[in-house]
Amino acid sequence: MAEVDPRPQRDAQRTRAAILAAAQEAFSRSGYSDTGVRDITAAAGVNPALVNRYFGSKERLYEEALGALLDAALITDIPRERFGETVVAILTATQRSQLNPLPMMMLASADPTAREITDRLLKAVFIEPLARWFGPERGAGKAAFFSALASGLTVYRELYPLDAFGAQMPEEARNWLIAAFQSLVD
Amino acid sequence: MAEVDPRPQRDAQRTRAAILAAAQEAFSRSGYSDTGVRDITAAAGVNPALVNRYFGSKERLYEEALGALLDAALITDIPRERFGETVVAILTATQRSQLNPLPMMMLASADPTAREITDRLLKAVFIEPLARWFGPERGAGKAAFFSALASGLTVYRELYPLDAFGAQMPEEARNWLIAAFQSLVD
DNA sequence: TGGCTAAGTAAACGGTGGTTTACATGATGT
DNA sequence: ACATCATGTAAACCACCGTTTACTTAGCCA
């Protein structure tokens, strides 16, 4: 006899989490405007109306989805002496991280509402903490360089793939990137 | 007496050009999905149906709009000894260039169809010629670095503006960028 | 066991999108 | 002047979107 599943069929927390996870995946793949509420809920196996029940609107679902990704992406616990290679290792992981907020940011930027939300969250939960971590002297500039470099790399790895940034990145390219990132903390 | 305008009220070429120009402006500002055919034709002062008459579809209008921008953006006639500063001057021009294809590329990348078109055009009319200009040795890698750096800079100048890349960019940041670009040709 | 409430569903609503169709009108050549 | 065709227009079409509403059903407690 099979074990009975002790979990009830109806579980608000589980359903909410399933929608949020499906939203993160969908928004990261298709952005804001091109991701429908019905796409998300179909992937989560629930009814479209539940987005409004649990999150209020598609807009607020996006905000929570991106916020969680940005939170998880903060890299301020990396040891400074190995900053460059650690960052490059993360950004060029063969198994694309589910937690990289950059694709979602790039793809969602066309919609004015999503862009406003993204701009606010990006600065509040990522750029500013990162700038403080870099230190009071030129911290903001370093955070900006970090973001620009990481974004450019992500664009040509995931959006418009170029061989030079592909799976088997040439040693020279990798070293250039490591040195560029490491120079921000030295 | 005022001179009579010798141009007829109806001029297919002029109308077509007006639609194309309005499309470049709109796609650069709002991407593909968030730009409506009615938005474009309203800006051009013509009827929405003319998009289909002159371009076949919104899709093919996008293709022609981006293709023209990518063509005009090729920077292979820059003297190599001043490559870095020239590129940075172009990318950080106070008056944002109407011809920079990067915002359009970034904003349009969410829609699968627009992304496919962008990917094809980007490589055929920009990346590959640029790689040849850099030379047979590591040309592709240099073109990739150029694109990544330029894209990251554009993202944080136009999409999610950061002070460090703003109008009055610190001398240090500017010099870092110039050196990075110049290193690609030295 | 029975009923009450949270959880989930189905269906519709108003708005908007790209596109097509049928029609009106200005330009041109005889 | 008039016929003809390119050019432009108005309106409708059909599909899809986010959201709301009315309803059903499962879970839980008395």
Coordinates of C-alpha atoms (C1' of nucleotides) in Angstrom, one line a residue:
Chain A
M1 CA 0.0 0.0 0.0
A2 CA 1.3 3.4 -0.9
E3 CA 1.9 6.0 1.8
V4 CA -0.9 8.6 2.0
D5 CA 0.3 12.1 1.3
P6 CA -0.2 13.9 4.6
R7 CA -0.4 17.2 2.7
P8 CA -3.9 18.5 1.9
Q9 CA -4.8 19.1 -1.7
R10 CA -5.5 22.8 -0.9
D11 CA -2.6 24.7 0.6
A12 CA -2.6 28.5 0.2
Q13 CA 1.1 28.8 1.1
R14 CA 2.1 26.1 -1.3
T15 CA -0.1 27.6 -4.1
R16 CA 1.3 31.1 -3.6
A17 CA 4.9 29.8 -3.7
A18 CA 4.1 27.8 -6.8
I19 CA 2.8 30.9 -8.6
L20 CA 5.8 32.9 -7.4
A21 CA 8.3 30.3 -8.7
A22 CA 6.5 30.0 -12.0
A23 CA 6.5 33.8 -12.3
Q24 CA 10.2 34.0 -11.7
E25 CA 10.9 31.5 -14.4
A26 CA 8.5 33.1 -16.9
F27 CA 9.5 36.7 -16.3
S28 CA 13.2 35.7 -16.6
R29 CA 12.4 34.0 -20.0
S30 CA 9.9 36.4 -21.5
G31 CA 10.0 39.6 -19.6
Y32 CA 6.9 41.4 -18.3
S33 CA 4.7 42.3 -21.2
D34 CA 5.2 39.1 -23.1
T35 CA 4.4 36.9 -20.0
G36 CA 0.7 36.4 -19.5
V37 CA -0.9 35.7 -16.2
R38 CA -2.4 32.6 -17.9
D39 CA 1.1 31.5 -18.8
I40 CA 2.3 31.7 -15.3
T41 CA -0.7 30.0 -13.7
A42 CA -0.7 27.3 -16.3
A43 CA 2.9 26.5 -15.5
A44 CA 2.0 26.5 -11.8
G45 CA -1.1 24.3 -12.5
V46 CA -3.6 26.7 -10.9
N47 CA -6.3 29.1 -11.9
P48 CA -5.5 32.6 -13.4
A49 CA -7.7 34.3 -10.8
L50 CA -5.3 33.2 -8.0
V51 CA -2.7 35.7 -9.1
N52 CA -5.1 38.5 -8.1
R53 CA -6.1 36.7 -4.9
Y54 CA -2.6 36.1 -3.6
F55 CA -0.7 39.1 -5.1
G56 CA -3.3 41.7 -6.0
S57 CA -2.1 42.2 -9.5
K58 CA 0.4 41.0 -12.1
E59 CA 2.3 44.2 -11.3
R60 CA 2.8 43.3 -7.7
L61 CA 3.6 39.7 -8.6
Y62 CA 6.4 41.0 -10.7
E63 CA 7.7 43.2 -7.9
E64 CA 7.8 40.3 -5.5
A65 CA 9.4 38.0 -8.1
L66 CA 12.2 40.4 -9.0
G67 CA 12.7 41.4 -5.4
A68 CA 13.4 37.9 -4.3
L69 CA 15.9 37.4 -7.1
L70 CA 17.7 40.6 -6.4
D71 CA 17.9 39.7 -2.7
A72 CA 19.4 36.3 -3.4
A73 CA 21.8 37.7 -5.9
L74 CA 23.7 40.0 -3.5
I75 CA 27.3 39.0 -3.6
T76 CA 28.6 40.9 -0.6
D77 CA 29.7 37.7 1.2
I78 CA 32.4 36.9 -1.3
P79 CA 36.0 37.0 0.0
R80 CA 37.6 40.1 -1.5
E81 CA 40.9 38.4 -2.4
R82 CA 39.0 36.0 -4.7
F83 CA 36.3 38.4 -5.8
G84 CA 37.1 38.3 -9.5
E85 CA 37.3 34.6 -10.1
T86 CA 34.2 34.0 -7.9
V87 CA 32.1 36.4 -9.7
V88 CA 33.1 35.1 -13.1
A89 CA 32.5 31.6 -11.9
I90 CA 29.0 32.5 -10.9
L91 CA 28.2 34.5 -14.1
T92 CA 29.5 31.8 -16.4
A93 CA 28.2 28.8 -14.6
T94 CA 27.3 26.2 -17.2
Q95 CA 24.1 25.5 -15.4
R96 CA 22.4 28.9 -15.7
S97 CA 21.5 30.0 -12.2
Q98 CA 17.8 30.2 -11.5
L99 CA 18.6 33.2 -9.3
N100 CA 20.3 35.6 -11.7
P101 CA 18.0 38.6 -11.8
L102 CA 19.7 40.1 -14.9
P103 CA 17.7 38.4 -17.6
M104 CA 14.4 39.4 -15.9
M105 CA 15.7 43.0 -15.6
M106 CA 16.7 43.2 -19.2
L107 CA 13.6 41.6 -20.6
A108 CA 11.1 43.5 -18.5
S109 CA 12.6 47.0 -19.2
A110 CA 10.3 47.8 -22.1
D111 CA 7.1 48.1 -20.1
P112 CA 7.1 51.5 -18.3
T113 CA 5.5 50.1 -15.1
A114 CA 7.9 47.2 -14.9
R115 CA 10.8 49.4 -15.6
E116 CA 9.9 51.7 -12.7
I117 CA 9.6 48.8 -10.3
T118 CA 12.8 47.4 -11.5
D119 CA 14.7 50.6 -11.2
R120 CA 13.6 51.1 -7.7
L121 CA 14.3 47.6 -6.5
L122 CA 17.6 47.4 -8.4
K123 CA 19.0 50.4 -6.6
A124 CA 17.5 49.8 -3.2
V125 CA 18.3 46.1 -2.7
F126 CA 21.3 45.7 -5.0
I127 CA 23.3 48.7 -6.2
E128 CA 23.2 50.6 -2.9
P129 CA 24.2 47.7 -0.7
L130 CA 26.9 46.8 -3.2
A131 CA 28.2 50.3 -3.2
R132 CA 28.4 50.3 0.6
W133 CA 30.3 47.0 0.5
F134 CA 32.8 48.5 -2.0
G135 CA 33.4 51.3 0.5
P136 CA 32.9 55.0 0.8
E137 CA 35.5 55.9 -1.7
R138 CA 34.2 55.4 -5.3
G139 CA 31.9 52.7 -4.1
A140 CA 29.1 53.9 -6.3
G141 CA 31.3 54.0 -9.3
K142 CA 32.6 50.5 -8.6
A143 CA 29.0 49.2 -8.2
A144 CA 28.1 50.8 -11.5
F145 CA 31.1 49.1 -13.2
F146 CA 30.3 45.8 -11.7
S147 CA 26.7 46.0 -12.9
A148 CA 27.6 47.2 -16.4
L149 CA 30.1 44.4 -16.9
A150 CA 27.9 41.7 -15.5
S151 CA 25.0 42.9 -17.6
G152 CA 26.9 43.1 -20.8
L153 CA 28.2 39.6 -20.2
T154 CA 24.7 38.3 -19.4
V155 CA 23.2 39.9 -22.5
Y156 CA 25.7 38.1 -24.8
R157 CA 25.5 34.9 -23.0
E158 CA 21.7 34.5 -22.7
L159 CA 20.0 37.0 -24.9
Y160 CA 22.1 37.2 -28.0
P161 CA 24.7 34.4 -27.5
L162 CA 28.2 35.0 -28.8
D163 CA 30.8 32.2 -29.0
A164 CA 33.3 34.3 -27.2
F165 CA 31.1 34.2 -24.1
G166 CA 29.7 30.8 -24.6
A167 CA 30.1 27.6 -22.6
Q168 CA 33.8 27.1 -23.4
M169 CA 34.9 30.6 -23.0
P170 CA 38.6 31.1 -24.1
E171 CA 41.0 31.3 -21.2
E172 CA 42.1 34.7 -22.3
A173 CA 38.6 36.1 -22.2
R174 CA 38.0 34.6 -18.8
N175 CA 41.2 36.1 -17.4
W176 CA 40.4 39.5 -18.8
L177 CA 37.0 39.4 -17.0
I178 CA 38.5 38.1 -13.7
A179 CA 41.1 40.9 -13.8
A180 CA 38.4 43.5 -14.5
F181 CA 36.2 42.4 -11.7
Q182 CA 39.1 41.9 -9.3
S183 CA 40.4 45.5 -10.0
L184 CA 37.2 46.8 -8.3
V185 CA 38.3 45.6 -4.9
D186 CA 42.1 46.0 -5.1
Chain B
M1 CA 1.8 85.3 -52.2
A2 CA 3.2 82.2 -50.6
E3 CA 5.1 79.8 -52.7
V4 CA 3.1 76.7 -53.6
D5 CA 4.5 73.5 -52.2
P6 CA 5.5 71.5 -55.3
R7 CA 5.2 68.3 -53.4
P8 CA 1.9 66.5 -53.7
Q9 CA -0.2 65.7 -50.7
R10 CA 0.1 62.0 -51.4
D11 CA 3.7 60.6 -51.7
A12 CA 4.2 57.0 -51.1
Q13 CA 8.0 57.3 -50.5
R14 CA 7.6 60.1 -48.1
T15 CA 4.9 58.3 -46.2
R16 CA 6.9 55.1 -46.0
A17 CA 9.9 57.0 -44.7
A18 CA 7.8 58.8 -42.1
I19 CA 6.5 55.5 -40.8
L20 CA 10.0 54.0 -40.7
A21 CA 11.4 57.0 -38.8
A22 CA 8.5 56.9 -36.3
A23 CA 9.1 53.2 -35.8
Q24 CA 12.7 53.7 -35.1
E25 CA 11.9 56.3 -32.4
A26 CA 9.1 54.2 -30.9
F27 CA 10.9 50.8 -30.9
S28 CA 14.0 52.5 -29.4
R29 CA 11.9 53.9 -26.6
S30 CA 9.4 51.1 -25.9
G31 CA 10.7 47.9 -27.5
Y32 CA 8.7 45.7 -29.8
S33 CA 5.7 44.3 -27.8
D34 CA 5.0 47.6 -26.0
T35 CA 5.0 49.6 -29.2
G36 CA 1.7 49.5 -31.0
V37 CA 1.2 49.9 -34.7
R38 CA -1.3 52.7 -33.8
D39 CA 1.4 54.4 -31.7
I40 CA 3.8 54.5 -34.7
T41 CA 1.3 55.6 -37.2
A42 CA -0.1 58.3 -34.9
A43 CA 3.4 59.7 -34.5
A44 CA 3.8 59.6 -38.3
G45 CA 0.4 61.2 -38.8
V46 CA -0.9 58.4 -41.0
N47 CA -3.4 55.5 -41.0
P48 CA -2.5 52.3 -39.1
A49 CA -3.3 50.2 -42.2
L50 CA -0.4 51.7 -44.1
V51 CA 2.1 49.7 -42.0
N52 CA 0.8 46.6 -43.6
R53 CA 0.6 48.2 -47.0
Y54 CA 4.2 49.4 -47.0
F55 CA 5.9 46.9 -44.8
G56 CA 3.7 43.8 -44.8
S57 CA 3.6 43.5 -41.1
K58 CA 4.8 45.0 -37.8
E59 CA 7.4 42.3 -37.8
R60 CA 9.0 43.3 -41.1
L61 CA 8.8 47.0 -40.1
Y62 CA 10.8 46.2 -37.0
E63 CA 13.3 44.3 -39.1
E64 CA 13.8 47.2 -41.5
A65 CA 13.9 49.8 -38.6
L66 CA 16.6 47.9 -36.7
G67 CA 18.6 47.0 -39.8
A68 CA 19.0 50.6 -40.7
L69 CA 20.1 51.5 -37.2
L70 CA 22.7 48.7 -37.1
D71 CA 24.0 49.7 -40.5
A72 CA 24.5 53.3 -39.5
A73 CA 26.1 52.2 -36.2
L74 CA 29.1 50.4 -37.7
I75 CA 32.2 52.1 -36.3
T76 CA 34.8 50.5 -38.6
D77 CA 35.9 53.8 -40.1
I78 CA 37.3 55.1 -36.7
P79 CA 41.1 55.6 -36.8
R80 CA 42.6 52.8 -34.7
E81 CA 44.9 55.1 -32.7
R82 CA 42.0 57.0 -31.3
F83 CA 39.5 54.1 -31.1
G84 CA 39.0 54.3 -27.3
E85 CA 38.2 57.9 -26.9
T86 CA 36.1 58.1 -30.1
V87 CA 33.9 55.2 -29.0
V88 CA 33.5 56.6 -25.6
A89 CA 32.7 60.0 -27.0
I90 CA 30.0 58.4 -29.1
L91 CA 28.5 56.3 -26.4
T92 CA 28.4 59.1 -23.8
A93 CA 27.3 61.9 -26.1
T94 CA 25.1 64.2 -24.1
Q95 CA 22.6 64.4 -26.9
R96 CA 21.6 60.8 -27.2
S97 CA 22.2 59.6 -30.7
Q98 CA 19.1 58.8 -32.7
L99 CA 21.2 56.1 -34.3
N100 CA 22.2 53.9 -31.4
P101 CA 20.6 50.5 -32.0
L102 CA 21.4 49.2 -28.5
P103 CA 18.3 50.5 -26.7
M104 CA 16.1 49.0 -29.4
M105 CA 17.9 45.7 -29.1
M106 CA 17.6 45.6 -25.4
L107 CA 14.0 46.6 -25.2
A108 CA 12.8 44.3 -28.0
S109 CA 14.5 41.2 -26.7
A110 CA 11.5 39.9 -24.8
D111 CA 9.4 39.0 -27.8
P112 CA 10.6 35.7 -29.3
T113 CA 10.0 36.9 -32.9
A114 CA 11.8 40.2 -32.4
R115 CA 14.6 38.5 -30.6
E116 CA 15.2 36.1 -33.5
I117 CA 15.2 39.0 -36.0
T118 CA 17.5 41.0 -33.8
D119 CA 19.9 38.1 -33.3
R120 CA 20.2 37.5 -37.0
L121 CA 20.7 41.2 -37.9
L122 CA 23.0 42.0 -35.1
K123 CA 25.4 39.2 -36.1
A124 CA 25.2 39.7 -39.8
V125 CA 25.5 43.5 -40.1
F126 CA 27.4 44.4 -37.0
I127 CA 29.2 41.7 -35.0
E128 CA 30.7 39.9 -38.0
P129 CA 31.9 43.0 -39.9
L130 CA 33.3 44.3 -36.6
A131 CA 35.1 41.1 -36.0
R132 CA 36.7 41.2 -39.4
W133 CA 37.8 44.8 -38.8
F134 CA 39.5 43.7 -35.6
G135 CA 41.4 41.2 -37.6
P136 CA 41.7 37.4 -38.0
E137 CA 43.4 37.0 -34.6
R138 CA 40.8 37.1 -31.8
G139 CA 38.6 39.4 -33.8
A140 CA 35.5 37.6 -32.7
G141 CA 36.5 37.8 -29.1
K142 CA 37.2 41.5 -29.4
A143 CA 33.9 42.2 -31.1
A144 CA 32.2 40.4 -28.3
F145 CA 34.0 42.4 -25.6
F146 CA 33.2 45.6 -27.5
S147 CA 29.5 44.7 -27.6
A148 CA 29.3 43.7 -24.0
L149 CA 31.0 46.8 -22.7
A150 CA 28.9 49.1 -24.9
S151 CA 25.7 47.3 -24.0
G152 CA 26.4 47.4 -20.2
L153 CA 27.2 51.1 -20.5
T154 CA 24.1 51.8 -22.5
V155 CA 21.9 49.8 -20.0
Y156 CA 23.0 51.9 -17.1
R157 CA 22.9 55.2 -19.0
E158 CA 19.5 54.9 -20.6
L159 CA 17.5 52.0 -19.1
Y160 CA 18.4 52.2 -15.4
P161 CA 20.4 55.4 -15.1
L162 CA 23.3 55.4 -12.6
D163 CA 25.1 58.5 -11.6
A164 CA 28.5 57.0 -12.3
F165 CA 27.5 56.7 -16.0
G166 CA 25.5 59.9 -16.1
A167 CA 26.0 63.2 -18.0
Q168 CA 29.0 64.3 -15.9
M169 CA 30.8 61.0 -15.8
P170 CA 33.8 61.1 -13.5
E171 CA 37.2 61.5 -15.3
E172 CA 38.4 58.3 -13.7
A173 CA 35.5 56.3 -15.1
R174 CA 35.8 57.8 -18.5
N175 CA 39.5 57.0 -18.6
W176 CA 38.9 53.4 -17.5
L177 CA 36.4 53.0 -20.4
I178 CA 38.7 54.6 -22.9
A179 CA 41.5 52.3 -21.9
A180 CA 39.3 49.2 -22.0
F181 CA 38.1 50.0 -25.5
Q182 CA 41.5 51.1 -26.8
S183 CA 43.0 47.8 -25.5
L184 CA 41.0 46.0 -28.1
V185 CA 42.9 47.5 -31.0
D186 CA 46.4 47.8 -29.5
Chain C
dT1 C1' -22.0 14.5 11.1
dG2 C1' -23.0 18.9 9.6
dG3 C1' -22.1 23.4 8.5
dC4 C1' -18.8 27.2 8.0
dT5 C1' -15.0 29.2 5.9
dA6 C1' -10.9 29.2 3.1
dA7 C1' -9.4 27.7 -1.4
dG8 C1' -10.1 27.1 -6.0
dT9 C1' -12.8 27.4 -10.4
dA10 C1' -15.4 28.8 -14.7
dA11 C1' -16.9 32.3 -17.2
dA12 C1' -17.5 36.7 -18.5
dC13 C1' -16.1 41.8 -19.0
dG14 C1' -14.0 45.7 -21.0
dG15 C1' -9.9 47.0 -23.4
dT16 C1' -6.4 46.6 -26.8
dG17 C1' -3.7 44.4 -30.3
dG18 C1' -2.4 43.5 -35.5
dT19 C1' -4.6 42.9 -39.5
dT20 C1' -8.1 42.8 -43.3
dT21 C1' -11.8 44.7 -45.9
dA22 C1' -14.5 47.9 -48.3
dC23 C1' -14.6 52.3 -49.5
dA24 C1' -13.1 57.3 -50.6
dT25 C1' -10.1 60.5 -52.8
dG26 C1' -6.1 62.8 -54.8
dA27 C1' -2.8 62.5 -58.8
dT28 C1' -1.9 61.5 -63.5
dG29 C1' -2.2 60.9 -68.6
dT30 C1' -4.9 61.5 -72.6
Chain D
dA1 C1' -12.7 66.9 -68.6
dC2 C1' -12.6 62.4 -67.4
dA3 C1' -11.2 57.8 -66.5
dT4 C1' -7.9 55.2 -63.9
dC5 C1' -5.1 53.7 -60.5
dA6 C1' -2.2 54.6 -56.6
dT7 C1' -2.8 56.4 -52.1
dG8 C1' -5.1 56.9 -47.9
dT9 C1' -9.1 56.1 -44.7
dA10 C1' -12.8 54.1 -41.5
dA11 C1' -14.5 50.4 -39.5
dA12 C1' -14.7 45.9 -38.4
dC13 C1' -12.7 41.3 -37.1
dC14 C1' -10.8 38.1 -34.1
dA15 C1' -7.7 36.9 -30.7
dC16 C1' -5.7 37.8 -26.4
dC17 C1' -5.0 40.2 -21.9
dG18 C1' -5.7 41.4 -16.8
dT19 C1' -9.2 41.4 -13.8
dT20 C1' -13.8 40.6 -11.5
dT21 C1' -17.8 38.0 -10.4
dA22 C1' -20.5 34.3 -9.0
dC23 C1' -20.1 29.9 -7.9
dT24 C1' -18.2 25.2 -6.3
dT25 C1' -15.7 22.4 -3.2
dA26 C1' -12.3 20.8 0.2
dG27 C1' -10.7 21.2 5.0
dC28 C1' -11.6 21.8 9.6
dC29 C1' -14.0 22.3 14.0
dA30 C1' -17.9 21.9 17.1

